[in-house]
Amino acid sequence: MYRYDEFDHEFVTARVAQFRDQVGRRVSGELTEDQFKPLRLMNGVYLQLHAYMLRVAVPYGTLNSEQMRMLAHVARKYDRGYGHFTTRQNIQYNWPKLSEIPDALAELASVEMHAIQTSGNCIRNVTADHFAGAAEDEVADPRPYAEILRQWSSLHPEFVFLPRKFKVAVTGAERDRAAIQVHDIGLHLKKDAEGRLGFAVYIGGGQGRTPMVAKKIRDFLPEEDLLSYSEAILRVYNLNGRRDNKYKARIKILVHETGADEIARQVEEEWERIRHGALKLPQGEVERIREYFAAPDTLTALPPSPVLAIERARDPEFDAWVERNTHPHRIPGHVSVTISLKPIGGTPGDATADQMDVVADLAKRLAFDEIRVSHEQNLILPHVAKRDLKAIYDELVVAGLATANAGLVTDIIACPGLDYCALANARSIPVAQRISQRFGDMARQRDIGDLKIKISGCINACGHHHVGHIGILGVEKKGEEFYQISLGGSGDEHSSIGEIIGRGFSTEEIVDAIETVVDTYIAKRESHDETFLAAYRRLGQAPFKEALYGQA
Amino acid sequence: MTDKLITANHLGDGLVVFLTAEGGWSYKLADARVISDAELEPALALAKAQHEAGIVVDPYEIEATVVEGIPVPVRLRERIRAAGGPTVTYGEAEIAERAATLKHAG
């Protein structure tokens, strides 16, 4: 795993000291809220509906057990014993006191964690495939490049005050598990015909009030040019992105209004000027950083073992969990495990401090000390020997973390919504909980198959509703919560923005409406193998519209 | 004419507070001063001064109706804020609640 170098240490420690001073001056009245707000946002501190909220970065979603234990400790000592894992692979604490946040940050810094680049109009934490470094279908681990981008972007003087926030995601597999096409920059790590590493570069994707699928502006960018090309993109954006209107300030609007071809031309032109300069990545440096992410030496191929098959045959619930919650690993005899933070009827993405400790302990003992946070708000043990699966499962069951629903209808993404968020118009969590309960029966979920429901409590789309196979957007209408359904969205390598199906539904109606959509799919699918998304793409809106609203 | 309350977040802990009749702030909705339209301007001025003084953050007025002597905010958003926490249980309480439900169902 990446370890801080001396510079990182100094940088983070200095930032904590600065923020401690700023908080002190705010509390003493020396700084006004207007002066303090941008400073706290640079350190991940928001003022939400009920209290301050601290968002801690988990760069590219990678953690070790010591760091997870610290997250649990912070939850206990500075919060109310739990945290919320987010769609950007970070964690949020909902109740910290302002005066105690510098202490929390100092403790986090002791395990190389911080809240930098989790907020504000900067280049945000880079996200990556949660199976990075483990997945069987991966060309190469995308995280070294995410880390290189982090080093380049942290406090980059030219890009501290961008027109708006800027999000980068990287995947190293054809199968996109990082939703790169709905990011400001999406990077698809791949090999060319000669076997050299490089990237397909996408720009201008995003969700929010104007959802856009990114445009591919380059099919293959050599690895060594990653930073110079990124800098060229940021320069074009920084110069031409709109600053007059917050809602039109993201790069997606610039790409849309200018045209992808013209933006690509400008980027290439700028890149030509700088590509042979200081930003060219030295191969030695790439190798050095790649070393940090190398799999542990002890992670070696294991011969096939009959034990797992016997254990699966003996315990149908374990069998179902292995079927849904494990992912093929590149090293024989291993898998990646998804630890569901979506218990039936629970709050999506929440984990208690005790649960975090259980995950840390399992990672340390049985999973090569590695943990990931997925953008789908689950936790991942990327490296697990198949022979250890039952032991891990048994402990997860006790901790309430063994729901066998990865990728199923109850594996719902939901933003905090009006229960926590100052921007929200409607609640997300109770809707997610009721849908989860309605479809709670495991046999029914498995029969429905792969289905991603994503819920946002406002148009900012933190719950990714635009790319949900079924998306739900909460709105306020005449003082009441209403929920708009969109269908056919997807955040994978064939990304699409969901289409609104018709008028919205009340709180009382929404769960029935979702069930109607699902039942319509079941009735119309060609076979059990045709997923909801495939069926929707074949059928279009009509049968769903008719089922929801009757004949036109 | 509608009744108004003035609410803000406490600077130190960030929690939701309401302006009281005494000119201070309380975490309890029941302590909130119910303000008529005519009284609103000076009350807001007082709240703004408390913002400037670094006691609370971003005060603003909300509509409320008085039910059995207790002011109840009109908007759902403000009712959730006034409750001091989300409408769902969280943390260990959520785990306990789910365990109880499962036991009950079983």
mmCIF file of N, CA and C in Angstrom, chain B residues 12-57:
data_model
loop_
_atom_site.group_PDB
_atom_site.id
_atom_site.type_symbol
_atom_site.label_atom_id
_atom_site.label_comp_id
_atom_site.label_asym_id
_atom_site.label_seq_id
_atom_site.Cartn_x
_atom_site.Cartn_y
_atom_site.Cartn_z
ATOM 1 N N GLY B 12 -20.294 26.262 18.239
ATOM 2 C CA GLY B 12 -19.348 25.298 18.810
ATOM 3 C C GLY B 12 -19.636 23.862 18.428
ATOM 4 N N ASP B 13 -20.882 23.435 18.588
ATOM 5 C CA ASP B 13 -21.181 22.023 18.319
ATOM 6 C C ASP B 13 -21.983 21.822 17.049
ATOM 7 N N GLY B 14 -22.411 22.898 16.423
ATOM 8 C CA GLY B 14 -23.120 22.796 15.153
ATOM 9 C C GLY B 14 -24.587 22.406 15.278
ATOM 10 N N LEU B 15 -25.040 22.132 16.500
ATOM 11 C CA LEU B 15 -26.410 21.639 16.656
ATOM 12 C C LEU B 15 -27.437 22.749 16.429
ATOM 13 N N VAL B 16 -28.671 22.321 16.126
ATOM 14 C CA VAL B 16 -29.750 23.253 15.805
ATOM 15 C C VAL B 16 -30.226 23.952 17.082
ATOM 16 N N VAL B 17 -30.356 25.264 16.985
ATOM 17 C CA VAL B 17 -30.848 26.035 18.129
ATOM 18 C C VAL B 17 -31.953 26.999 17.687
ATOM 19 N N PHE B 18 -32.740 27.429 18.696
ATOM 20 C CA PHE B 18 -33.835 28.370 18.448
ATOM 21 C C PHE B 18 -33.680 29.574 19.366
ATOM 22 N N LEU B 19 -34.021 30.729 18.803
ATOM 23 C CA LEU B 19 -33.985 31.956 19.608
ATOM 24 C C LEU B 19 -35.084 31.886 20.662
ATOM 25 N N THR B 20 -34.735 32.197 21.897
ATOM 26 C CA THR B 20 -35.722 32.129 22.988
ATOM 27 C C THR B 20 -36.256 33.516 23.329
ATOM 28 N N ALA B 21 -37.286 33.535 24.166
ATOM 29 C CA ALA B 21 -37.908 34.798 24.578
ATOM 30 C C ALA B 21 -36.913 35.680 25.335
ATOM 31 N N GLU B 22 -35.955 35.044 25.980
ATOM 32 C CA GLU B 22 -34.965 35.803 26.762
ATOM 33 C C GLU B 22 -33.843 36.358 25.886
ATOM 34 N N GLY B 23 -33.873 36.025 24.604
ATOM 35 C CA GLY B 23 -32.810 36.512 23.717
ATOM 36 C C GLY B 23 -31.612 35.589 23.662
ATOM 37 N N GLY B 24 -31.743 34.428 24.281
ATOM 38 C CA GLY B 24 -30.681 33.424 24.185
ATOM 39 C C GLY B 24 -31.062 32.356 23.165
ATOM 40 N N TRP B 25 -30.388 31.214 23.239
ATOM 41 C CA TRP B 25 -30.633 30.138 22.282
ATOM 42 C C TRP B 25 -30.862 28.829 23.024
ATOM 43 N N SER B 26 -31.766 28.015 22.486
ATOM 44 C CA SER B 26 -32.063 26.733 23.131
ATOM 45 C C SER B 26 -32.083 25.627 22.089
ATOM 46 N N TYR B 27 -31.650 24.436 22.511
ATOM 47 C CA TYR B 27 -31.728 23.267 21.624
ATOM 48 C C TYR B 27 -33.166 22.759 21.500
ATOM 49 N N LYS B 28 -34.030 23.251 22.404
ATOM 50 C CA LYS B 28 -35.401 22.713 22.443
ATOM 51 C C LYS B 28 -36.365 23.601 21.679
ATOM 52 N N LEU B 29 -37.097 22.982 20.795
ATOM 53 C CA LEU B 29 -38.111 23.693 20.021
ATOM 54 C C LEU B 29 -39.136 24.343 20.953
ATOM 55 N N ALA B 30 -39.469 23.649 22.029
ATOM 56 C CA ALA B 30 -40.494 24.156 22.953
ATOM 57 C C ALA B 30 -40.089 25.492 23.570
ATOM 58 N N ASP B 31 -38.770 25.756 23.624
ATOM 59 C CA ASP B 31 -38.290 27.016 24.206
ATOM 60 C C ASP B 31 -38.297 28.163 23.203
ATOM 61 N N ALA B 32 -38.598 27.851 21.946
ATOM 62 C CA ALA B 32 -38.469 28.883 20.902
ATOM 63 C C ALA B 32 -39.465 30.013 21.131
ATOM 64 N N ARG B 33 -38.990 31.201 20.884
ATOM 65 C CA ARG B 33 -39.876 32.370 20.964
ATOM 66 C C ARG B 33 -40.725 32.424 19.688
ATOM 67 N N VAL B 34 -42.051 32.512 19.889
ATOM 68 C CA VAL B 34 -42.945 32.626 18.730
ATOM 69 C C VAL B 34 -43.066 34.103 18.383
ATOM 70 N N ILE B 35 -42.734 34.421 17.133
ATOM 71 C CA ILE B 35 -42.562 35.822 16.737
ATOM 72 C C ILE B 35 -43.606 36.207 15.696
ATOM 73 N N SER B 36 -44.262 37.324 15.921
ATOM 74 C CA SER B 36 -45.231 37.806 14.934
ATOM 75 C C SER B 36 -44.478 38.539 13.822
ATOM 76 N N ASP B 37 -45.166 38.774 12.710
ATOM 77 C CA ASP B 37 -44.533 39.462 11.584
ATOM 78 C C ASP B 37 -43.959 40.814 12.010
ATOM 79 N N ALA B 38 -44.709 41.508 12.874
ATOM 80 C CA ALA B 38 -44.284 42.846 13.297
ATOM 81 C C ALA B 38 -42.994 42.803 14.119
ATOM 82 N N GLU B 39 -42.819 41.705 14.831
ATOM 83 C CA GLU B 39 -41.637 41.611 15.712
ATOM 84 C C GLU B 39 -40.424 41.023 15.001
ATOM 85 N N LEU B 40 -40.655 40.583 13.779
ATOM 86 C CA LEU B 40 -39.622 39.783 13.120
ATOM 87 C C LEU B 40 -38.311 40.548 12.897
ATOM 88 N N GLU B 41 -38.458 41.766 12.402
ATOM 89 C CA GLU B 41 -37.250 42.503 12.011
ATOM 90 C C GLU B 41 -36.264 42.703 13.171
ATOM 91 N N PRO B 42 -36.743 43.242 14.309
ATOM 92 C CA PRO B 42 -35.793 43.390 15.426
ATOM 93 C C PRO B 42 -35.259 42.053 15.931
ATOM 94 N N ALA B 43 -36.087 41.008 15.901
ATOM 95 C CA ALA B 43 -35.620 39.696 16.372
ATOM 96 C C ALA B 43 -34.515 39.172 15.456
ATOM 97 N N LEU B 44 -34.706 39.364 14.152
ATOM 98 C CA LEU B 44 -33.676 38.931 13.196
ATOM 99 C C LEU B 44 -32.386 39.720 13.383
ATOM 100 N N ALA B 45 -32.557 41.009 13.673
ATOM 101 C CA ALA B 45 -31.384 41.864 13.882
ATOM 102 C C ALA B 45 -30.581 41.366 15.085
ATOM 103 N N LEU B 46 -31.310 40.963 16.119
ATOM 104 C CA LEU B 46 -30.658 40.409 17.315
ATOM 105 C C LEU B 46 -29.909 39.123 16.961
ATOM 106 N N ALA B 47 -30.590 38.266 16.196
ATOM 107 C CA ALA B 47 -29.979 36.986 15.811
ATOM 108 C C ALA B 47 -28.732 37.217 14.964
ATOM 109 N N LYS B 48 -28.815 38.179 14.047
ATOM 110 C CA LYS B 48 -27.662 38.497 13.184
ATOM 111 C C LYS B 48 -26.478 38.961 14.039
ATOM 112 N N ALA B 49 -26.803 39.757 15.056
ATOM 113 C CA ALA B 49 -25.745 40.244 15.956
ATOM 114 C C ALA B 49 -25.080 39.063 16.675
ATOM 115 N N GLN B 50 -25.873 38.072 17.021
ATOM 116 C CA GLN B 50 -25.331 36.879 17.686
ATOM 117 C C GLN B 50 -24.483 36.050 16.713
ATOM 118 N N HIS B 51 -24.859 36.106 15.436
ATOM 119 C CA HIS B 51 -24.041 35.481 14.391
ATOM 120 C C HIS B 51 -22.693 36.198 14.312
ATOM 121 N N GLU B 52 -22.775 37.535 14.276
ATOM 122 C CA GLU B 52 -21.538 38.333 14.208
ATOM 123 C C GLU B 52 -20.668 38.093 15.440
ATOM 124 N N ALA B 53 -21.323 37.880 16.572
ATOM 125 C CA ALA B 53 -20.585 37.693 17.824
ATOM 126 C C ALA B 53 -20.014 36.279 17.956
ATOM 127 N N GLY B 54 -20.309 35.429 16.966
ATOM 128 C CA GLY B 54 -19.731 34.090 16.990
ATOM 129 C C GLY B 54 -20.392 33.158 17.997
ATOM 130 N N ILE B 55 -21.698 33.338 18.192
ATOM 131 C CA ILE B 55 -22.419 32.423 19.092
ATOM 132 C C ILE B 55 -23.178 31.379 18.265
ATOM 133 N N VAL B 56 -23.821 31.856 17.208
ATOM 134 C CA VAL B 56 -24.531 30.940 16.307
ATOM 135 C C VAL B 56 -24.081 31.206 14.873
ATOM 136 N N VAL B 57 -24.492 30.294 13.964
ATOM 137 C CA VAL B 57 -24.139 30.429 12.550
ATOM 138 C C VAL B 57 -25.423 30.517 11.717
#
